[in-house]
Amino acid sequence: MKKVIGKRVLLAAACFLLIAGFVTGCQKKTDTKEESGRSVAISGSAVSGTAADSDSSTVSGSAGDAESELAKKSRNFANQIVSGLYAPMMEDFTAELANQTGEENLRASFQSIAGNLTGYEGIESVEESENGEYHIVLVTLRYGNNQGRTIQFVYDKQEKIAGLWFDVTLLRQNGEEKEDTYEETEVIVGREPYALKGKLLLPEKEEKVPVVILIPGKDDMDMDGSIGNGENTPIRDLARGLAARGIASLRYNKRGFQYAYSLPESAGIYDTLTEDVGYAVDLMYNTREIDADRIYLVAQGKAADYLPALVQRKERRLAGAAMLAGKPIQTTETIYAEKKKAVKCDAKYWIETNSTLPLLILQGESDFETPMVHYEKWQELLKGRSHVTYHSYQKLNHYFMTSAGKTDTTEYDSTGSVSQSVIRDLADWITGQ
């Protein structure tokens, strides 16, 4: 098994790419371990402006060292941000940054990674480093239950803020040496000639754990749900976020991705979706570390449209299902040469056939691919059904990242991550069953 260290909390805020120059895009930071402190940096994405480079040289490494005036200023700004005050910090923005971002965007981005936390305990540490002409200050915030968030300020020569990062970090308890871990194992879903590469992510637990089978929307998506020029990976974000909350996950390549050049043109819904979901359920049902009574389907986008058909195929082995940005549809696909490949999908399945299976419906309110009218239709169609839970999210798009405000596929070119609120609600729904 491949063991990944220090990744119990993994998702950062969505990225607003707002200035050009030193960095032309939002750069992902590499995982790093703080040797002398108590925090482990996990992942990152630029909120706005110039991003720091991972090769920067350290100037001072902890709150105990002598702090510069910029460090003291950053410490004050961080406490103001936690209190909901952004205007004082924005007075120190470069003119370019100030022209291209606003308080609302900054507030939404910080809330997407810290809005669900309680018990703010104060600043854990302040670190300073240099990267060429830029001075970087990393402020780590401590919340209850060892939850950590970081704010990285990037200052230019004039000591103006040229960039800003909001991030997630794992904090250890005082004196705690052991790092949290999860195990990521390569698996095969299905069989030849269309055996699919996948990954099983297991949280570090002694007992059997619940599992979600993550199904990306597009037929040609890889197991991470990679989308846009911003190198976004929403399916992987979900997997890692759920692992941090004690829930296992299985994700795998779609046939249209792994076998793009060998899949026949006649391939239908059965070939590209439903058959492989069945294989995935069976694989999890027979996996030793998995609680076979707690297998959940989590389908996004187009795959969520067909969730009734997916559940119907293996309903006896499923404990529940979640649709992320799904439409209520009715469709039938019949391939007369192969009757077993007939697929019938009807949203009324949740009323007429299976009205007791727990169902979670999640919707981004800034989703141009699955507009809110479909979410409202679900509420109308399933009104009064106690087995259905709903959540919608302001400013989130089709992939549940903070929206850039666009209504075409360039919406996904800004680097971002799945909102922590979505992961929290999904995890709470699973553990509450």
XYZ file of N, CA, C and O in Angstrom, residues 232-408:
708
model
N -7.826 21.873 -11.672
C -8.736 21.557 -10.586
C -9.040 20.064 -10.544
O -9.192 19.425 -11.595
N -9.161 19.529 -9.355
C -9.413 18.088 -9.173
C -10.509 17.888 -8.124
O -10.244 17.428 -7.009
N -11.750 18.226 -8.444
C -12.815 18.190 -7.436
C -13.107 16.810 -6.861
O -13.477 16.706 -5.681
N -12.972 15.758 -7.664
C -13.236 14.414 -7.127
C -12.160 14.026 -6.121
O -12.450 13.466 -5.049
N -10.921 14.339 -6.423
C -9.849 14.078 -5.462
C -10.025 14.940 -4.206
O -9.777 14.477 -3.088
N -10.459 16.175 -4.384
C -10.730 17.034 -3.232
C -11.738 16.379 -2.291
O -11.563 16.367 -1.067
N -12.813 15.859 -2.878
C -13.829 15.192 -2.065
C -13.248 13.981 -1.341
O -13.506 13.767 -0.146
N -12.465 13.191 -2.054
C -11.889 11.983 -1.463
C -11.028 12.322 -0.254
O -11.144 11.708 0.820
N -10.175 13.293 -0.413
C -9.256 13.642 0.677
C -9.987 14.335 1.823
O -9.674 14.112 2.999
N -10.937 15.178 1.482
C -11.700 15.834 2.530
C -12.497 14.855 3.361
O -12.600 14.990 4.580
N -13.072 13.850 2.717
C -13.832 12.842 3.445
C -12.917 11.948 4.276
O -13.288 11.519 5.376
N -11.722 11.659 3.767
C -10.766 10.864 4.540
C -10.424 11.564 5.845
O -10.246 10.925 6.886
N -10.341 12.906 5.801
C -10.052 13.668 7.015
C -11.157 13.521 8.044
O -10.938 13.776 9.228
N -12.335 13.089 7.602
C -13.481 12.933 8.498
C -13.833 11.467 8.723
O -14.941 11.138 9.117
N -12.892 10.580 8.423
C -13.063 9.172 8.754
C -13.857 8.359 7.765
O -14.325 7.267 8.086
N -13.998 8.856 6.524
C -14.805 8.169 5.517
C -13.927 7.770 4.344
O -13.207 8.600 3.777
N -13.972 6.507 3.968
C -13.189 6.013 2.842
C -13.845 6.408 1.523
O -15.022 6.775 1.483
N -13.086 6.305 0.445
C -13.648 6.615 -0.871
C -12.959 5.793 -1.948
O -11.791 5.427 -1.831
N -13.725 5.514 -2.986
C -13.202 4.873 -4.188
C -13.465 5.812 -5.356
O -14.579 6.293 -5.543
N -12.431 6.074 -6.143
C -12.584 6.852 -7.371
C -11.828 6.132 -8.480
O -10.843 5.442 -8.219
N -12.289 6.297 -9.697
C -11.670 5.554 -10.792
C -11.875 6.305 -12.106
O -12.760 7.166 -12.240
N -11.024 5.984 -13.087
C -11.138 6.602 -14.397
C -12.435 6.205 -15.078
O -12.883 5.057 -14.963
N -13.024 7.121 -15.811
C -14.158 6.757 -16.665
C -13.616 6.064 -17.923
O -12.498 6.323 -18.367
N -14.414 5.203 -18.523
C -13.973 4.501 -19.736
C -13.606 5.481 -20.855
O -12.667 5.263 -21.611
N -14.375 6.545 -20.950
C -14.112 7.515 -22.004
C -12.796 8.231 -21.850
O -12.299 8.847 -22.800
N -12.203 8.172 -20.653
C -10.874 8.733 -20.433
C -9.793 7.685 -20.678
O -8.886 7.893 -21.484
N -9.908 6.552 -20.005
C -8.847 5.550 -20.088
C -8.844 4.813 -21.424
O -7.784 4.394 -21.898
N -10.012 4.678 -22.046
C -10.101 3.937 -23.311
C -10.695 4.821 -24.412
O -11.533 4.378 -25.201
N -10.231 6.043 -24.432
C -10.789 7.027 -25.371
C -10.667 6.587 -26.824
O -11.521 6.924 -27.655
N -9.616 5.832 -27.141
C -9.365 5.471 -28.543
C -9.814 4.056 -28.895
O -9.717 3.643 -30.043
N -10.307 3.324 -27.906
C -10.753 1.958 -28.187
C -12.224 1.732 -27.865
O -12.782 0.700 -28.228
N -12.846 2.692 -27.205
C -14.264 2.561 -26.886
C -15.076 2.743 -28.165
O -14.884 3.720 -28.893
N -15.963 1.808 -28.487
C -16.719 1.923 -29.745
C -17.648 3.129 -29.744
O -18.116 3.572 -28.698
N -17.909 3.643 -30.930
C -18.800 4.800 -31.052
C -20.213 4.476 -30.580
O -20.964 5.372 -30.184
N -20.554 3.206 -30.605
C -21.901 2.786 -30.200
C -22.066 2.673 -28.691
O -23.150 2.346 -28.202
N -20.997 2.939 -27.938
C -21.060 2.804 -26.481
C -22.136 3.717 -25.905
O -22.208 4.899 -26.228
N -22.975 3.131 -25.061
C -24.076 3.893 -24.472
C -23.891 4.104 -22.987
O -22.787 3.946 -22.446
N -24.970 4.431 -22.314
C -24.926 4.726 -20.883
C -24.438 3.517 -20.090
O -23.666 3.649 -19.139
N -24.886 2.336 -20.494
C -24.474 1.108 -19.810
C -22.958 0.950 -19.883
O -22.302 0.646 -18.879
N -22.398 1.169 -21.068
C -20.955 0.976 -21.267
C -20.126 2.039 -20.559
O -19.044 1.742 -20.033
N -20.577 3.262 -20.565
C -19.762 4.369 -20.058
C -20.026 4.717 -18.601
O -19.281 5.490 -18.011
N -21.091 4.128 -18.015
C -21.448 4.532 -16.665
C -21.950 3.398 -15.789
O -21.309 3.010 -14.814
N -23.108 2.838 -16.099
C -23.794 1.975 -15.133
C -23.064 0.661 -14.854
O -23.041 0.203 -13.705
N -22.481 0.043 -15.866
C -21.800 -1.232 -15.627
C -20.628 -1.057 -14.673
O -20.445 -1.849 -13.736
N -19.849 0.004 -14.867
C -18.674 0.214 -14.023
C -19.051 0.586 -12.598
O -18.360 0.210 -11.649
N -20.147 1.307 -12.422
C -20.615 1.604 -11.071
C -20.980 0.307 -10.350
O -20.671 0.124 -9.173
N -21.607 -0.613 -11.061
C -21.913 -1.910 -10.476
C -20.668 -2.652 -10.038
O -20.626 -3.234 -8.941
N -19.640 -2.635 -10.896
C -18.371 -3.267 -10.521
C -17.784 -2.605 -9.273
O -17.241 -3.277 -8.387
N -17.861 -1.294 -9.192
C -17.286 -0.563 -8.064
C -17.992 -0.926 -6.761
O -17.345 -1.111 -5.717
N -19.322 -1.021 -6.796
C -20.075 -1.400 -5.603
C -19.678 -2.793 -5.140
O -19.443 -3.031 -3.943
N -19.581 -3.724 -6.071
C -19.201 -5.089 -5.707
C -17.800 -5.139 -5.109
O -17.544 -5.886 -4.152
N -16.887 -4.330 -5.664
C -15.522 -4.294 -5.152
C -15.503 -3.823 -3.704
O -14.843 -4.414 -2.841
N -16.251 -2.772 -3.410
C -16.282 -2.255 -2.046
C -16.991 -3.221 -1.098
O -16.601 -3.371 0.065
N -18.022 -3.876 -1.576
C -18.768 -4.831 -0.761
C -17.864 -5.972 -0.284
O -18.065 -6.516 0.807
N -16.859 -6.293 -1.075
C -15.964 -7.414 -0.758
C -14.587 -6.970 -0.282
O -13.654 -7.767 -0.254
N -14.445 -5.693 0.103
C -13.171 -5.184 0.609
C -13.159 -5.254 2.132
O -14.075 -4.763 2.790
N -12.136 -5.854 2.681
C -12.067 -6.173 4.107
C -12.210 -4.945 5.002
O -12.879 -4.991 6.035
N -11.620 -3.827 4.635
C -11.619 -2.646 5.504
C -12.932 -1.857 5.478
O -13.133 -0.935 6.269
N -13.819 -2.220 4.566
C -15.049 -1.458 4.346
C -16.226 -2.079 5.084
O -16.403 -3.298 5.092
N -17.041 -1.231 5.690
C -18.295 -1.669 6.282
C -19.287 -1.897 5.140
O -19.769 -0.948 4.527
N -19.583 -3.150 4.861
C -20.421 -3.493 3.707
C -21.845 -2.969 3.827
O -22.579 -2.921 2.838
N -22.242 -2.562 5.029
C -23.582 -2.016 5.223
C -23.623 -0.501 5.058
O -24.678 0.108 5.246
N -22.478 0.093 4.720
C -22.419 1.553 4.628
C -21.689 1.976 3.346
O -20.665 2.636 3.378
N -22.234 1.562 2.228
C -21.694 1.927 0.919
C -22.618 2.982 0.306
O -23.827 2.774 0.215
N -22.035 4.092 -0.126
C -22.808 5.207 -0.665
C -22.308 5.584 -2.055
O -21.095 5.581 -2.306
N -23.236 5.895 -2.938
C -22.882 6.468 -4.226
C -22.912 7.985 -4.127
O -23.851 8.553 -3.562
N -21.888 8.642 -4.672
C -21.851 10.103 -4.754
C -21.560 10.450 -6.207
O -20.441 10.282 -6.688
N -22.584 10.901 -6.909
C -22.465 11.177 -8.341
C -22.582 12.667 -8.589
O -23.387 13.362 -7.963
N -21.777 13.158 -9.545
C -21.754 14.594 -9.837
C -22.149 14.843 -11.293
O -21.845 14.058 -12.181
N -22.836 15.955 -11.523
C -23.125 16.391 -12.885
C -23.947 15.390 -13.672
O -24.985 14.900 -13.224
N -23.484 15.072 -14.863
C -24.205 14.157 -15.736
C -24.427 12.800 -15.086
O -25.485 12.170 -15.260
N -23.438 12.330 -14.328
C -23.601 11.047 -13.622
C -24.724 11.134 -12.604
O -25.462 10.167 -12.389
N -24.878 12.303 -11.973
C -25.959 12.490 -11.007
C -27.322 12.464 -11.690
O -28.316 12.048 -11.080
N -27.393 12.900 -12.951
C -28.652 12.826 -13.698
C -29.162 11.391 -13.760
O -30.368 11.143 -13.735
N -28.216 10.449 -13.847
C -28.575 9.029 -14.003
C -28.543 8.274 -12.680
O -28.542 7.042 -12.670
N -28.545 9.000 -11.559
C -28.442 8.333 -10.257
C -29.555 7.308 -10.008
O -29.279 6.235 -9.445
N -30.807 7.549 -10.402
C -31.817 6.505 -10.195
C -31.431 5.177 -10.846
O -31.611 4.107 -10.245
N -30.898 5.234 -12.046
C -30.488 4.003 -12.735
C -29.290 3.361 -12.051
O -29.194 2.126 -11.980
N -28.383 4.169 -11.532
C -27.192 3.636 -10.866
C -27.574 2.934 -9.569
O -27.079 1.848 -9.266
N -28.452 3.566 -8.808
C -28.886 2.970 -7.543
C -29.675 1.693 -7.794
O -29.489 0.678 -7.108
N -30.559 1.728 -8.771
C -31.408 0.574 -9.050
C -30.589 -0.663 -9.378
O -30.981 -1.788 -9.033
N -29.433 -0.462 -9.981
C -28.606 -1.604 -10.382
C -28.079 -2.372 -9.176
O -27.927 -3.596 -9.219
N -27.782 -1.662 -8.073
C -27.199 -2.322 -6.902
C -27.876 -1.877 -5.607
O -27.232 -1.776 -4.560
N -29.172 -1.630 -5.634
C -29.836 -0.994 -4.504
C -29.737 -1.786 -3.207
O -29.726 -1.218 -2.117
N -29.642 -3.108 -3.280
C -29.586 -3.917 -2.068
C -28.258 -3.779 -1.343
O -28.158 -4.139 -0.158
N -27.247 -3.294 -2.034
C -25.929 -3.142 -1.415
C -25.611 -1.695 -1.052
O -24.485 -1.408 -0.631
N -26.565 -0.806 -1.187
C -26.317 0.618 -0.953
C -27.048 1.103 0.288
O -28.196 0.744 0.539
N -26.354 1.971 1.049
C -26.950 2.567 2.240
C -27.510 3.949 1.970
O -28.238 4.502 2.798
N -27.179 4.521 0.820
C -27.661 5.848 0.480
C -26.975 6.354 -0.775
O -26.066 5.711 -1.317
N -27.426 7.506 -1.256
C -26.862 8.081 -2.472
C -26.932 9.599 -2.400
O -27.855 10.167 -1.812
N -25.937 10.238 -2.992
C -25.892 11.704 -3.025
C -25.728 12.161 -4.461
O -24.910 11.617 -5.198
N -26.532 13.151 -4.852
C -26.385 13.742 -6.184
C -25.891 15.160 -6.036
O -26.416 15.959 -5.262
N -24.819 15.462 -6.757
C -24.219 16.774 -6.754
C -24.483 17.413 -8.109
O -23.959 16.952 -9.127
N -25.354 18.409 -8.140
C -25.703 19.124 -9.376
C -26.381 18.201 -10.378
O -26.030 18.175 -11.562
N -27.362 17.453 -9.917
C -28.092 16.535 -10.784
C -29.429 17.104 -11.238
O -30.060 17.884 -10.537
N -29.859 16.681 -12.413
C -31.136 17.115 -12.971
C -32.178 15.996 -12.826
O -31.844 14.821 -12.978
N -33.431 16.348 -12.565
C -34.504 15.332 -12.572
C -34.902 15.025 -14.009
O -35.510 15.852 -14.686
N -34.529 13.848 -14.495
C -34.783 13.497 -15.893
C -35.555 12.189 -15.981
O -35.640 11.422 -15.025
N -36.089 11.950 -17.162
C -36.709 10.670 -17.487
C -36.206 10.289 -18.870
O -36.409 11.011 -19.849
N -35.505 9.163 -18.958
C -34.960 8.752 -20.242
C -34.796 7.237 -20.279
O -34.632 6.589 -19.250
N -34.854 6.701 -21.455
C -34.634 5.266 -21.672
C -33.697 5.089 -22.854
O -33.852 5.748 -23.882
N -32.708 4.228 -22.669
C -31.802 3.909 -23.778
C -31.844 2.401 -24.002
O -31.533 1.623 -23.096
N -32.251 2.003 -25.183
C -32.378 0.587 -25.514
C -31.476 0.259 -26.694
O -31.550 0.900 -27.747
N -30.596 -0.707 -26.475
C -29.754 -1.225 -27.557
C -30.267 -2.626 -27.856
O -30.019 -3.576 -27.121
N -31.027 -2.742 -28.933
C -31.779 -3.969 -29.186
C -30.894 -5.184 -29.411
O -31.287 -6.317 -29.131
N -29.692 -4.978 -29.890
C -28.792 -6.111 -30.113
C -28.315 -6.717 -28.802
O -27.938 -7.882 -28.754
N -28.317 -5.906 -27.720
C -27.863 -6.379 -26.411
C -28.844 -5.875 -25.352
O -28.683 -4.794 -24.816
N -29.843 -6.666 -25.054
C -30.910 -6.240 -24.157
C -30.411 -5.909 -22.754
O -31.000 -5.078 -22.063
N -29.317 -6.549 -22.330
C -28.818 -6.286 -20.975
C -28.318 -4.848 -20.832
O -28.157 -4.348 -19.717
N -28.068 -4.190 -21.954
C -27.549 -2.822 -21.907
C -28.647 -1.770 -21.883
O -28.362 -0.569 -21.928
N -29.891 -2.188 -21.798
C -30.990 -1.221 -21.716
C -30.912 -0.479 -20.382
O -30.706 -1.085 -19.327
N -31.061 0.829 -20.439
C -31.003 1.666 -19.237
C -32.258 2.523 -19.167
O -32.598 3.219 -20.128
N -32.930 2.474 -18.027
C -34.098 3.320 -17.794
C -33.821 4.187 -16.582
O -33.469 3.685 -15.516
N -33.977 5.481 -16.749
C -33.743 6.417 -15.652
C -34.960 7.310 -15.505
O -35.384 7.956 -16.463
N -35.519 7.353 -14.311
C -36.699 8.170 -14.049
C -36.582 8.761 -12.653
O -36.447 8.042 -11.660
N -36.637 10.086 -12.572
C -36.518 10.759 -11.281
C -37.582 10.289 -10.294
O -37.380 10.341 -9.075
N -38.722 9.822 -10.802
C -39.795 9.353 -9.921
C -39.459 8.032 -9.238
O -40.229 7.541 -8.418
N -38.299 7.477 -9.563
C -37.824 6.272 -8.881
C -37.802 6.489 -7.369
O -38.120 5.585 -6.588
N -37.445 7.727 -6.946
C -37.338 8.019 -5.523
C -38.710 8.105 -4.854
O -38.799 8.141 -3.625
N -39.761 8.115 -5.646
C -41.125 8.167 -5.096
C -41.828 6.827 -5.243
O -42.397 6.284 -4.291
N -41.769 6.281 -6.448
C -42.588 5.122 -6.778
C -41.914 3.790 -6.500
O -42.593 2.790 -6.277
N -40.579 3.757 -6.516
C -39.876 2.484 -6.389
C -39.046 2.385 -5.126
O -39.090 1.385 -4.416
N -38.279 3.424 -4.840
C -37.382 3.378 -3.690
C -37.520 4.679 -2.900
O -36.751 5.618 -3.067
N -38.510 4.722 -2.042
C -38.825 5.942 -1.305
C -38.280 5.938 0.112
O -38.667 6.777 0.934
N -37.376 5.010 0.411
C -36.809 4.947 1.759
C -35.295 5.110 1.767
O -34.721 5.427 2.813
N -34.622 4.897 0.644
C -33.160 5.021 0.610
C -32.776 6.477 0.891
O -33.246 7.392 0.219
N -31.909 6.740 1.877
C -31.475 8.111 2.149
C -30.865 8.755 0.902
O -30.013 8.161 0.235
N -31.317 9.970 0.602
C -30.898 10.683 -0.598
C -30.468 12.088 -0.216
O -31.193 12.803 0.481
N -29.294 12.494 -0.665
C -28.770 13.830 -0.409
C -28.649 14.573 -1.735
O -28.060 14.058 -2.691
N -29.206 15.783 -1.801
C -29.166 16.585 -3.023
C -28.424 17.886 -2.727
O -28.862 18.685 -1.892
N -27.282 18.083 -3.395
C -26.448 19.266 -3.211
C -26.418 20.085 -4.496
O -26.360 19.525 -5.588
N -26.438 21.402 -4.358
C -26.511 22.275 -5.527
C -25.732 23.570 -5.296
O -25.897 24.220 -4.261
N -24.882 23.935 -6.253
C -24.231 25.232 -6.238
C -25.153 26.279 -6.853
O -25.706 26.049 -7.930
N -25.315 27.396 -6.195
C -26.261 28.401 -6.664
C -25.725 29.228 -7.834
O -26.471 29.976 -8.458
N -24.413 29.081 -8.144
C -23.830 29.764 -9.299
C -23.441 28.766 -10.387
O -22.495 28.978 -11.138
N -24.175 27.678 -10.466
C -23.926 26.607 -11.436
C -24.666 26.927 -12.737
O -25.895 26.889 -12.781
N -23.922 27.220 -13.811
C -24.591 27.521 -15.076
C -24.922 26.252 -15.866
O -25.758 26.278 -16.765
N -24.298 25.121 -15.516
C -24.581 23.867 -16.220
C -25.842 23.189 -15.666
O -26.609 22.594 -16.424
N -26.019 23.248 -14.375
C -27.239 22.746 -13.736
C -27.830 23.896 -12.930
O -27.558 24.046 -11.742
N -28.614 24.744 -13.563
C -29.157 25.921 -12.873
C -30.060 25.549 -11.709
O -30.536 24.414 -11.597
N -30.319 26.515 -10.859
C -31.107 26.303 -9.652
C -32.520 25.800 -9.936
O -33.157 25.196 -9.070
N -33.033 26.036 -11.128
C -34.385 25.590 -11.451
C -34.511 24.076 -11.294
O -35.575 23.566 -10.915
N -33.438 23.338 -11.539
C -33.482 21.882 -11.395
C -33.513 21.483 -9.917
O -34.201 20.529 -9.531
N -32.762 22.196 -9.109
C -32.783 21.956 -7.663
C -34.173 22.222 -7.101
O -34.695 21.450 -6.277
N -34.793 23.292 -7.566
C -36.154 23.627 -7.130
C -37.157 22.576 -7.602
O -38.128 22.268 -6.901
N -36.897 22.023 -8.787
C -37.772 20.968 -9.298
C -37.677 19.726 -8.424
O -38.696 19.060 -8.159
N -36.475 19.395 -7.974
C -36.310 18.263 -7.064
C -37.137 18.480 -5.798
O -37.808 17.571 -5.315
N -37.066 19.685 -5.250
C -37.806 19.979 -4.026
C -39.316 19.860 -4.235
O -40.042 19.410 -3.348
N -39.767 20.265 -5.403
C -41.187 20.138 -5.731
C -41.571 18.682 -5.930
O -42.601 18.214 -5.427
N -40.743 17.959 -6.670
C -41.036 16.568 -7.001
C -41.036 15.674 -5.769
O -41.873 14.771 -5.633
N -40.110 15.931 -4.842
C -39.938 15.064 -3.677
C -40.444 15.724 -2.394
O -40.021 15.364 -1.294
N -41.347 16.648 -2.526
C -41.884 17.370 -1.386
C -42.477 16.410 -0.349
O -43.225 15.497 -0.683
N -42.098 16.629 0.911
C -42.636 15.821 1.990
C -41.939 14.490 2.191
O -42.340 13.732 3.082
N -40.918 14.198 1.398
C -40.211 12.913 1.524
C -39.139 13.028 2.608
O -38.171 13.781 2.468
N -39.298 12.284 3.667
C -38.389 12.409 4.815
C -37.019 11.803 4.541
O -36.069 12.074 5.289
N -36.903 11.000 3.496
C -35.616 10.364 3.215
C -34.685 11.259 2.406
O -33.558 10.863 2.085
N -35.114 12.483 2.067
C -34.333 13.373 1.221
C -33.828 14.567 2.025
O -34.577 15.192 2.777
N -32.541 14.891 1.853
C -31.912 16.048 2.491
C -31.373 16.974 1.408
O -30.804 16.503 0.412
N -31.551 18.288 1.597
C -31.138 19.264 0.599
C -30.133 20.263 1.187
O -30.256 20.666 2.333
N -29.174 20.693 0.332
C -28.290 21.806 0.660
C -27.944 22.538 -0.629
O -27.579 21.907 -1.634
N -28.050 23.864 -0.607
C -27.542 24.666 -1.723
C -26.534 25.658 -1.170
O -26.560 25.996 0.016
N -25.626 26.143 -2.057
C -24.490 26.930 -1.602
C -24.314 28.174 -2.475
O -24.158 28.063 -3.702
N -24.318 29.321 -1.818
C -24.104 30.559 -2.546
C -22.705 30.597 -3.142
O -21.753 30.122 -2.533
N -22.608 31.143 -4.358
C -21.347 31.426 -5.044
C -20.547 30.182 -5.439
O -19.399 30.291 -5.857
N -21.132 28.980 -5.319
C -20.421 27.780 -5.756
C -20.908 27.359 -7.136
O -22.083 27.493 -7.474
N -19.976 26.815 -7.941
C -20.295 26.447 -9.316
C -20.618 24.955 -9.448
O -20.889 24.276 -8.457
N -20.572 24.455 -10.667
C -20.964 23.076 -10.974
C -20.100 22.053 -10.245
O -20.556 20.943 -9.959
N -18.864 22.429 -9.946
C -17.944 21.517 -9.257
C -17.761 21.902 -7.789
O -16.832 21.451 -7.141
N -18.644 22.753 -7.286
C -18.697 23.133 -5.886
C -17.429 23.848 -5.426
O -17.010 23.734 -4.285
N -16.839 24.580 -6.355
C -15.769 25.513 -6.060
C -16.339 26.926 -6.152
O -17.372 27.142 -6.791
N -15.682 27.897 -5.531
C -16.164 29.271 -5.610
C -16.186 29.742 -7.052
O -15.205 29.610 -7.780
N -17.314 30.290 -7.469
C -17.496 30.679 -8.870
C -16.683 31.912 -9.221
O -16.534 32.839 -8.421
N -16.161 31.912 -10.447
C -15.484 33.089 -10.985
C -16.473 34.014 -11.679
O -16.094 35.043 -12.235
N -17.747 33.633 -11.693
C -18.779 34.481 -12.265
C -18.966 34.341 -13.757
O -19.651 35.155 -14.378
N -18.413 33.294 -14.366
C -18.521 33.101 -15.810
C -19.596 32.059 -16.115
O -19.970 31.255 -15.268
N -20.053 32.085 -17.362
C -21.123 31.167 -17.766
C -20.714 30.312 -18.950
O -21.524 29.946 -19.788
N -19.440 29.991 -19.023
C -18.932 29.042 -20.005
C -17.797 28.269 -19.348
O -17.510 28.458 -18.165
